């Protein structure tokens, strides 16, 4: 329902289960999570459905510190909030952003990236971004190779952004943010994307038709009410500018008023028990205000910028008939941040367009000629006729290489955004000027720090060096970078991203809300939005704010909001549950998948099991207790699973995967996808052609210790990787998957050399009879050296006998980097002062369940980053490491099916492992031939045939 306080009949409303204050993307994310449920919800919103200057005036602030852009330019009071004018760039926080960093005061969130990651896909979907791929998996996702020469990871890493894309017709006109007095505001419309979704428009119909969620417009919350003790929230007081008033009584209240007003409303809610405002017992409300300040590091004339624009430019991707856009930029690498004690910095290109691209004009003309209303523009014909060479070049690049068309630009700026340092004195307080309700407006004392300027300068120098190294154009530095330290702040303004004013901390003395958004000391009161961020990073805040809001909504829905401790994935209930079908009846289903699916029972519904024979299906059903279906086809047609998990022997995989994909159902398969690369590629191509997700439950890179290792790499703890080694530890394609996961998809394998060494029978002297089969093992070693882009060496030593022979030691896995090593489950670093080796063993944490203990997490200590941990999302369930890995793959399918996310490990990634393994085998067959990668499949086949013929003719291979 959508109502207006000015027209609402009753002044006092009934008690509701939940009151949300604010209908911006954050408030709406929570409200939409309740649509169709039993709980009654009311969303109160100051604004109406149209732009109203008098309402916007309620956002006025007194500026006490560094200048702020005009409030009307950076906040909107209207249904949909500021998303009615935002530019829609989405980017998640990195693992390092959330980690304690000894060189950034007050850093360290009480959350880890694995607490947030599952919410990125639904948040992106709500904001109308594409599939949630924000890291180096982008290349595999797009089906392209990363740039041939990667950034030097000791300096920069690729940063992926996505824009929100308009999918709903706009029904209202909202003036664009404009405030001449603040200057440089064009940077606020920084996404350069075609236009961003207005989340109000997006949500309107669902709210209008909802029976349990009411949106109350023109209802400005003036106070959060509490019981007599002041320790429990009981609702909010609302007023309209036309004089209407109401009291909303609610069991729970969530403030989602934006980065300034969340703090202001808490400060305004004063009562004898809390004279300084609610949640402010320790004078924390309003402190640590941060924003992003945009600054150009330099410019490059448009004609010279092509190579840089291709590297840090747009990529697009079609899925389900929709076009999604990805933009790549660069961030200061974690290693560089730590070594030079720098705040985070992110770079992206800011384009100053000249005119439309000739190819875009041509496309509009062509569509119009075909009778479609393509919105042809006046200059289109001249644009095409006047730039024939550009037209041909862009058409070639687009058709041949799938490269997006480059807009002709006058110049590009290398834009930069350096993270602000949290500062308790940078704050929102109450001012002395009253608003239209007679309440004090916010007083904003926003502070900038010289270390941020140092961050800009250093980033500019590093970027110039890196561009020179890579042969990219180097920007002419902006004059402000050369200014004296005293006036560096002058050209900077905020980016409409106020953060931190009700920051998250588990300690009430250093924050306002806990890790879930619950206000310390006030039951039933929660805060959502960027005001809860503990540090500001460089990520545009809305994606993270919405992800955290969805996480909070999930807790509120499962009624554990007041309970302490982390919300494990397995505790929350999905609606509806993910419908999972199983194909296969072997031991793996019983011993591995059944316990996993039982642990996920609140989110997953197993709809049945089938094998290729009816009798097999019945036997499998008997063994597992699942419903039997006579065949995979019957299972898919009869039970309508959201995903089918195929747990079958490798030899049968290809046929069954094709069959399932042919039935039009998303599939989670097991390794090996196939015994030949060509067959694996066939399955991947089939899935791609049908637009169906194909995940592969490759477990080795997802084992708990492996997750922590990957995190150590991401956090730059090891620095630039020099070598990754599988020393007879992990079976062949699993070992390759591990090596690739450590190195990261941005650094693909580019060369391989391998040899096979045969030693005859091992374990017993020649001629002696082996006592056991193991002692008679024919020992053959496969030794492969892999060169990855960027220089890292991969060593893959493998012998089947190693895992069998009692005389061979257990294998070892090692990752070596410039700054340290991981040896199996230990981190090895050097003491910076004495140079002595410091070895820290990984430590497992356990939770004690009623029957069995379960893994809570795995962690290791680091001198600068404190405790680095991987938290087990399935803590509470007594799963083995392998089962935890499987559970991650199954759980990820919830996002895949519901929110268009990408499987944790795709069929395409599994095919990359196989391609590498095939190249290793080929090199070994050719006695150590040096092979460049990727291998051209046709060429490789011809060479194979040629070698076979030579062998047959008795010539050496
Ligand atoms: C020009 C521009 C470009 C931007 N571009 C990006 C971008 O590219 N990427 C990005 O991530 N972010 C961007 N932002 C920021 C983004 O808009 C905000 O992060 C986002 O809207 C915050 O969502 P929210 O729901 O927390 O707050 P808002 O969207 O600000 O919504 C808060 C709502 O609460 C209401 N409200 C406030 N106080 C009260 C009260 N007392 N009672 C009742 N209702 C109240 C307001 O009227 C408003 O509707 C941009 C902002 C601007 C201005």
Short mmCIF file of N, CA, C and O in Angstrom, two decimals, residues 641-708:
data_model
loop_
_atom_site.label_atom_id
_atom_site.label_comp_id
_atom_site.label_asym_id
_atom_site.label_seq_id
_atom_site.Cartn_x
_atom_site.Cartn_y
_atom_site.Cartn_z
N UNK A 641 12.99 -28.84 -10.17
CA UNK A 641 14.05 -28.31 -9.31
C UNK A 641 14.61 -27.00 -9.88
O UNK A 641 14.57 -26.77 -11.08
N UNK A 642 15.12 -26.14 -8.97
CA UNK A 642 15.81 -24.92 -9.42
C UNK A 642 17.18 -25.26 -9.96
O UNK A 642 17.73 -24.56 -10.79
N UNK A 643 17.76 -26.33 -9.42
CA UNK A 643 19.08 -26.77 -9.85
C UNK A 643 19.17 -28.28 -9.66
O UNK A 643 18.58 -28.82 -8.72
N UNK A 644 19.88 -28.92 -10.56
CA UNK A 644 20.13 -30.35 -10.36
C UNK A 644 21.63 -30.53 -10.09
O UNK A 644 22.47 -29.98 -10.81
N UNK A 645 21.92 -31.28 -9.04
CA UNK A 645 23.31 -31.58 -8.74
C UNK A 645 23.59 -32.97 -9.29
O UNK A 645 22.92 -33.94 -8.93
N UNK A 646 24.56 -33.02 -10.18
CA UNK A 646 24.90 -34.31 -10.80
C UNK A 646 26.13 -34.87 -10.10
O UNK A 646 27.22 -34.32 -10.21
N UNK A 647 25.91 -35.96 -9.35
CA UNK A 647 27.01 -36.56 -8.58
C UNK A 647 27.25 -37.96 -9.15
O UNK A 647 26.77 -38.96 -8.61
N UNK A 648 27.95 -37.99 -10.26
CA UNK A 648 28.07 -39.25 -10.99
C UNK A 648 29.52 -39.49 -11.36
O UNK A 648 30.31 -38.55 -11.35
N UNK A 649 29.89 -40.71 -11.69
CA UNK A 649 31.28 -40.98 -12.04
C UNK A 649 31.70 -40.16 -13.26
O UNK A 649 30.88 -39.88 -14.14
N UNK A 650 33.00 -39.75 -13.27
CA UNK A 650 33.51 -38.87 -14.32
C UNK A 650 33.15 -39.32 -15.72
O UNK A 650 32.77 -38.50 -16.55
N UNK A 651 33.22 -40.61 -15.97
CA UNK A 651 32.98 -41.12 -17.32
C UNK A 651 31.57 -40.82 -17.81
O UNK A 651 31.33 -40.68 -19.01
N UNK A 652 30.64 -40.74 -16.89
CA UNK A 652 29.24 -40.54 -17.29
C UNK A 652 28.84 -39.07 -17.30
O UNK A 652 27.74 -38.72 -17.73
N UNK A 653 29.75 -38.21 -16.82
CA UNK A 653 29.39 -36.80 -16.65
C UNK A 653 28.88 -36.14 -17.93
O UNK A 653 27.83 -35.51 -17.92
N UNK A 654 29.65 -36.29 -19.00
CA UNK A 654 29.34 -35.55 -20.22
C UNK A 654 27.90 -35.81 -20.65
O UNK A 654 27.12 -34.88 -20.88
N UNK A 655 27.54 -37.10 -20.74
CA UNK A 655 26.20 -37.44 -21.21
C UNK A 655 25.13 -36.86 -20.31
O UNK A 655 24.16 -36.25 -20.77
N UNK A 656 25.33 -37.01 -18.99
CA UNK A 656 24.28 -36.56 -18.06
C UNK A 656 24.20 -35.03 -18.06
O UNK A 656 23.11 -34.45 -18.03
N UNK A 657 25.36 -34.36 -18.10
CA UNK A 657 25.33 -32.90 -18.09
C UNK A 657 24.60 -32.38 -19.33
O UNK A 657 23.77 -31.48 -19.25
N UNK A 658 24.92 -32.97 -20.50
CA UNK A 658 24.21 -32.56 -21.72
C UNK A 658 22.71 -32.81 -21.58
O UNK A 658 21.90 -31.98 -21.95
N UNK A 659 22.38 -33.97 -21.01
CA UNK A 659 20.96 -34.30 -20.89
C UNK A 659 20.25 -33.26 -20.01
O UNK A 659 19.19 -32.74 -20.36
N UNK A 660 20.87 -32.94 -18.86
CA UNK A 660 20.23 -32.00 -17.94
C UNK A 660 20.12 -30.62 -18.56
O UNK A 660 19.09 -29.95 -18.46
N UNK A 661 21.21 -30.18 -19.20
CA UNK A 661 21.16 -28.87 -19.84
C UNK A 661 20.09 -28.85 -20.93
O UNK A 661 19.36 -27.87 -21.09
N UNK A 662 19.98 -29.98 -21.63
CA UNK A 662 18.95 -30.09 -22.66
C UNK A 662 17.55 -29.97 -22.07
O UNK A 662 16.61 -29.54 -22.74
N UNK A 663 17.42 -30.33 -20.82
CA UNK A 663 16.10 -30.23 -20.16
C UNK A 663 15.86 -28.82 -19.63
O UNK A 663 14.83 -28.52 -19.03
N UNK A 664 16.87 -27.94 -19.82
CA UNK A 664 16.68 -26.53 -19.48
C UNK A 664 16.84 -26.20 -18.02
O UNK A 664 16.25 -25.24 -17.52
N UNK A 665 17.64 -26.97 -17.30
CA UNK A 665 17.77 -26.74 -15.86
C UNK A 665 19.22 -26.35 -15.51
O UNK A 665 20.15 -26.91 -16.10
N UNK A 666 19.42 -25.38 -14.60
CA UNK A 666 20.77 -25.09 -14.14
C UNK A 666 21.38 -26.34 -13.49
O UNK A 666 20.67 -27.11 -12.84
N UNK A 667 22.70 -26.49 -13.64
CA UNK A 667 23.34 -27.73 -13.18
C UNK A 667 24.57 -27.40 -12.34
O UNK A 667 25.33 -26.49 -12.65
N UNK A 668 24.71 -28.16 -11.27
CA UNK A 668 25.96 -28.16 -10.51
C UNK A 668 26.56 -29.55 -10.69
O UNK A 668 25.97 -30.54 -10.23
N UNK A 669 27.69 -29.62 -11.40
CA UNK A 669 28.30 -30.91 -11.66
C UNK A 669 29.51 -31.13 -10.78
O UNK A 669 29.85 -30.29 -9.95
N UNK A 670 30.15 -32.25 -10.98
CA UNK A 670 31.36 -32.57 -10.22
C UNK A 670 32.53 -32.70 -11.18
O UNK A 670 32.35 -32.78 -12.40
N UNK A 671 33.72 -32.73 -10.64
CA UNK A 671 34.90 -32.93 -11.47
C UNK A 671 35.13 -34.43 -11.66
O UNK A 671 34.76 -35.20 -10.80
N UNK A 672 35.79 -34.83 -12.72
CA UNK A 672 36.10 -34.06 -13.91
C UNK A 672 34.86 -33.88 -14.78
O UNK A 672 34.04 -34.80 -14.88
N UNK A 673 34.74 -32.70 -15.38
CA UNK A 673 33.57 -32.46 -16.24
C UNK A 673 33.55 -33.51 -17.34
O UNK A 673 32.49 -33.99 -17.74
N UNK A 674 34.74 -33.81 -17.85
CA UNK A 674 34.84 -34.81 -18.93
C UNK A 674 36.25 -35.35 -18.90
O UNK A 674 37.12 -34.78 -18.24
N UNK A 675 36.49 -36.42 -19.64
CA UNK A 675 37.85 -36.94 -19.72
C UNK A 675 38.63 -36.29 -20.84
O UNK A 675 39.82 -36.52 -21.00
N UNK A 676 37.95 -35.53 -21.70
CA UNK A 676 38.71 -34.82 -22.74
C UNK A 676 38.31 -33.36 -22.73
O UNK A 676 37.16 -33.01 -22.40
N UNK A 677 39.29 -32.52 -23.09
CA UNK A 677 39.03 -31.09 -23.08
C UNK A 677 37.93 -30.73 -24.08
O UNK A 677 37.05 -29.91 -23.80
N UNK A 678 37.97 -31.38 -25.24
CA UNK A 678 36.97 -31.07 -26.26
C UNK A 678 35.57 -31.36 -25.72
O UNK A 678 34.63 -30.56 -25.90
N UNK A 679 35.43 -32.48 -25.01
CA UNK A 679 34.10 -32.83 -24.48
C UNK A 679 33.69 -31.83 -23.40
O UNK A 679 32.51 -31.42 -23.32
N UNK A 680 34.66 -31.40 -22.57
CA UNK A 680 34.32 -30.42 -21.52
C UNK A 680 33.88 -29.11 -22.15
O UNK A 680 32.90 -28.49 -21.73
N UNK A 681 34.63 -28.70 -23.20
CA UNK A 681 34.25 -27.46 -23.88
C UNK A 681 32.87 -27.58 -24.51
O UNK A 681 32.11 -26.61 -24.56
N UNK A 682 32.56 -28.77 -24.98
CA UNK A 682 31.22 -28.99 -25.57
C UNK A 682 30.13 -28.74 -24.54
O UNK A 682 29.12 -28.09 -24.81
N UNK A 683 30.35 -29.24 -23.32
CA UNK A 683 29.34 -29.05 -22.26
C UNK A 683 29.23 -27.56 -21.90
O UNK A 683 28.13 -27.01 -21.76
N UNK A 684 30.41 -26.92 -21.78
CA UNK A 684 30.40 -25.49 -21.43
C UNK A 684 29.68 -24.68 -22.51
O UNK A 684 28.87 -23.80 -22.21
N UNK A 685 29.98 -25.02 -23.77
CA UNK A 685 29.34 -24.31 -24.89
C UNK A 685 27.83 -24.54 -24.88
O UNK A 685 27.05 -23.62 -25.15
N UNK A 686 27.41 -25.76 -24.53
CA UNK A 686 25.98 -26.07 -24.48
C UNK A 686 25.29 -25.17 -23.44
O UNK A 686 24.25 -24.55 -23.70
N UNK A 687 25.93 -25.08 -22.25
CA UNK A 687 25.34 -24.25 -21.17
C UNK A 687 25.28 -22.79 -21.61
O UNK A 687 24.26 -22.12 -21.44
N UNK A 688 26.37 -22.32 -22.22
CA UNK A 688 26.42 -20.92 -22.64
C UNK A 688 25.35 -20.65 -23.69
O UNK A 688 24.62 -19.66 -23.62
N UNK A 689 25.27 -21.55 -24.66
CA UNK A 689 24.29 -21.39 -25.74
C UNK A 689 22.87 -21.31 -25.21
O UNK A 689 22.04 -20.58 -25.74
N UNK A 690 22.58 -22.07 -24.17
CA UNK A 690 21.20 -22.07 -23.63
C UNK A 690 21.03 -21.04 -22.53
O UNK A 690 19.96 -20.95 -21.93
N UNK A 691 22.10 -20.32 -22.23
CA UNK A 691 22.01 -19.30 -21.16
C UNK A 691 21.75 -19.92 -19.80
O UNK A 691 21.10 -19.32 -18.94
N UNK A 692 22.26 -21.15 -19.58
CA UNK A 692 22.03 -21.82 -18.30
C UNK A 692 23.29 -21.82 -17.44
O UNK A 692 24.37 -22.11 -17.95
N UNK A 693 23.15 -21.55 -16.16
CA UNK A 693 24.33 -21.62 -15.29
C UNK A 693 24.82 -23.06 -15.15
O UNK A 693 24.02 -23.97 -14.95
N UNK A 694 26.13 -23.20 -15.28
CA UNK A 694 26.75 -24.51 -15.06
C UNK A 694 27.87 -24.30 -14.05
O UNK A 694 28.84 -23.62 -14.33
N UNK A 695 27.67 -24.84 -12.86
CA UNK A 695 28.70 -24.76 -11.83
C UNK A 695 29.37 -26.10 -11.68
O UNK A 695 28.80 -27.14 -12.01
N UNK A 696 30.60 -26.08 -11.22
CA UNK A 696 31.31 -27.33 -10.96
C UNK A 696 31.77 -27.28 -9.51
O UNK A 696 32.41 -26.32 -9.08
N UNK A 697 31.43 -28.33 -8.77
CA UNK A 697 31.76 -28.34 -7.33
C UNK A 697 33.20 -28.78 -7.13
O UNK A 697 33.47 -29.78 -6.46
N UNK A 698 34.15 -28.04 -7.71
CA UNK A 698 35.58 -28.31 -7.50
C UNK A 698 35.88 -27.95 -6.04
O UNK A 698 35.72 -26.80 -5.63
N UNK A 699 36.27 -28.95 -5.27
CA UNK A 699 36.33 -28.69 -3.83
C UNK A 699 37.66 -28.13 -3.34
O UNK A 699 37.70 -27.38 -2.38
N UNK A 700 38.73 -28.51 -4.02
CA UNK A 700 40.03 -28.20 -3.41
C UNK A 700 40.29 -26.72 -3.14
O UNK A 700 40.72 -26.37 -2.05
N UNK A 701 40.01 -25.80 -4.05
CA UNK A 701 40.27 -24.39 -3.72
C UNK A 701 39.30 -23.84 -2.68
O UNK A 701 39.48 -22.72 -2.22
N UNK A 702 38.28 -24.60 -2.32
CA UNK A 702 37.26 -24.09 -1.40
C UNK A 702 37.30 -24.76 -0.02
O UNK A 702 36.43 -24.55 0.81
N UNK A 703 38.35 -25.55 0.20
CA UNK A 703 38.53 -26.12 1.54
C UNK A 703 38.83 -24.97 2.50
O UNK A 703 39.41 -23.95 2.09
N UNK A 704 38.43 -25.06 3.77
CA UNK A 704 38.61 -23.93 4.68
C UNK A 704 40.03 -23.35 4.68
O UNK A 704 40.21 -22.14 4.58
N UNK A 705 41.06 -24.19 4.75
CA UNK A 705 42.42 -23.65 4.79
C UNK A 705 42.75 -22.95 3.48
O UNK A 705 43.47 -21.94 3.46
N UNK A 706 42.20 -23.46 2.38
CA UNK A 706 42.47 -22.84 1.08
C UNK A 706 41.81 -21.46 0.98
O UNK A 706 42.34 -20.55 0.37
N UNK A 707 40.65 -21.33 1.61
CA UNK A 707 39.97 -20.03 1.61
C UNK A 707 40.81 -19.00 2.36
O UNK A 707 40.90 -17.86 1.97
N UNK A 708 41.41 -19.46 3.45
CA UNK A 708 42.25 -18.52 4.21
C UNK A 708 43.50 -18.18 3.39
O UNK A 708 43.92 -17.02 3.36
#
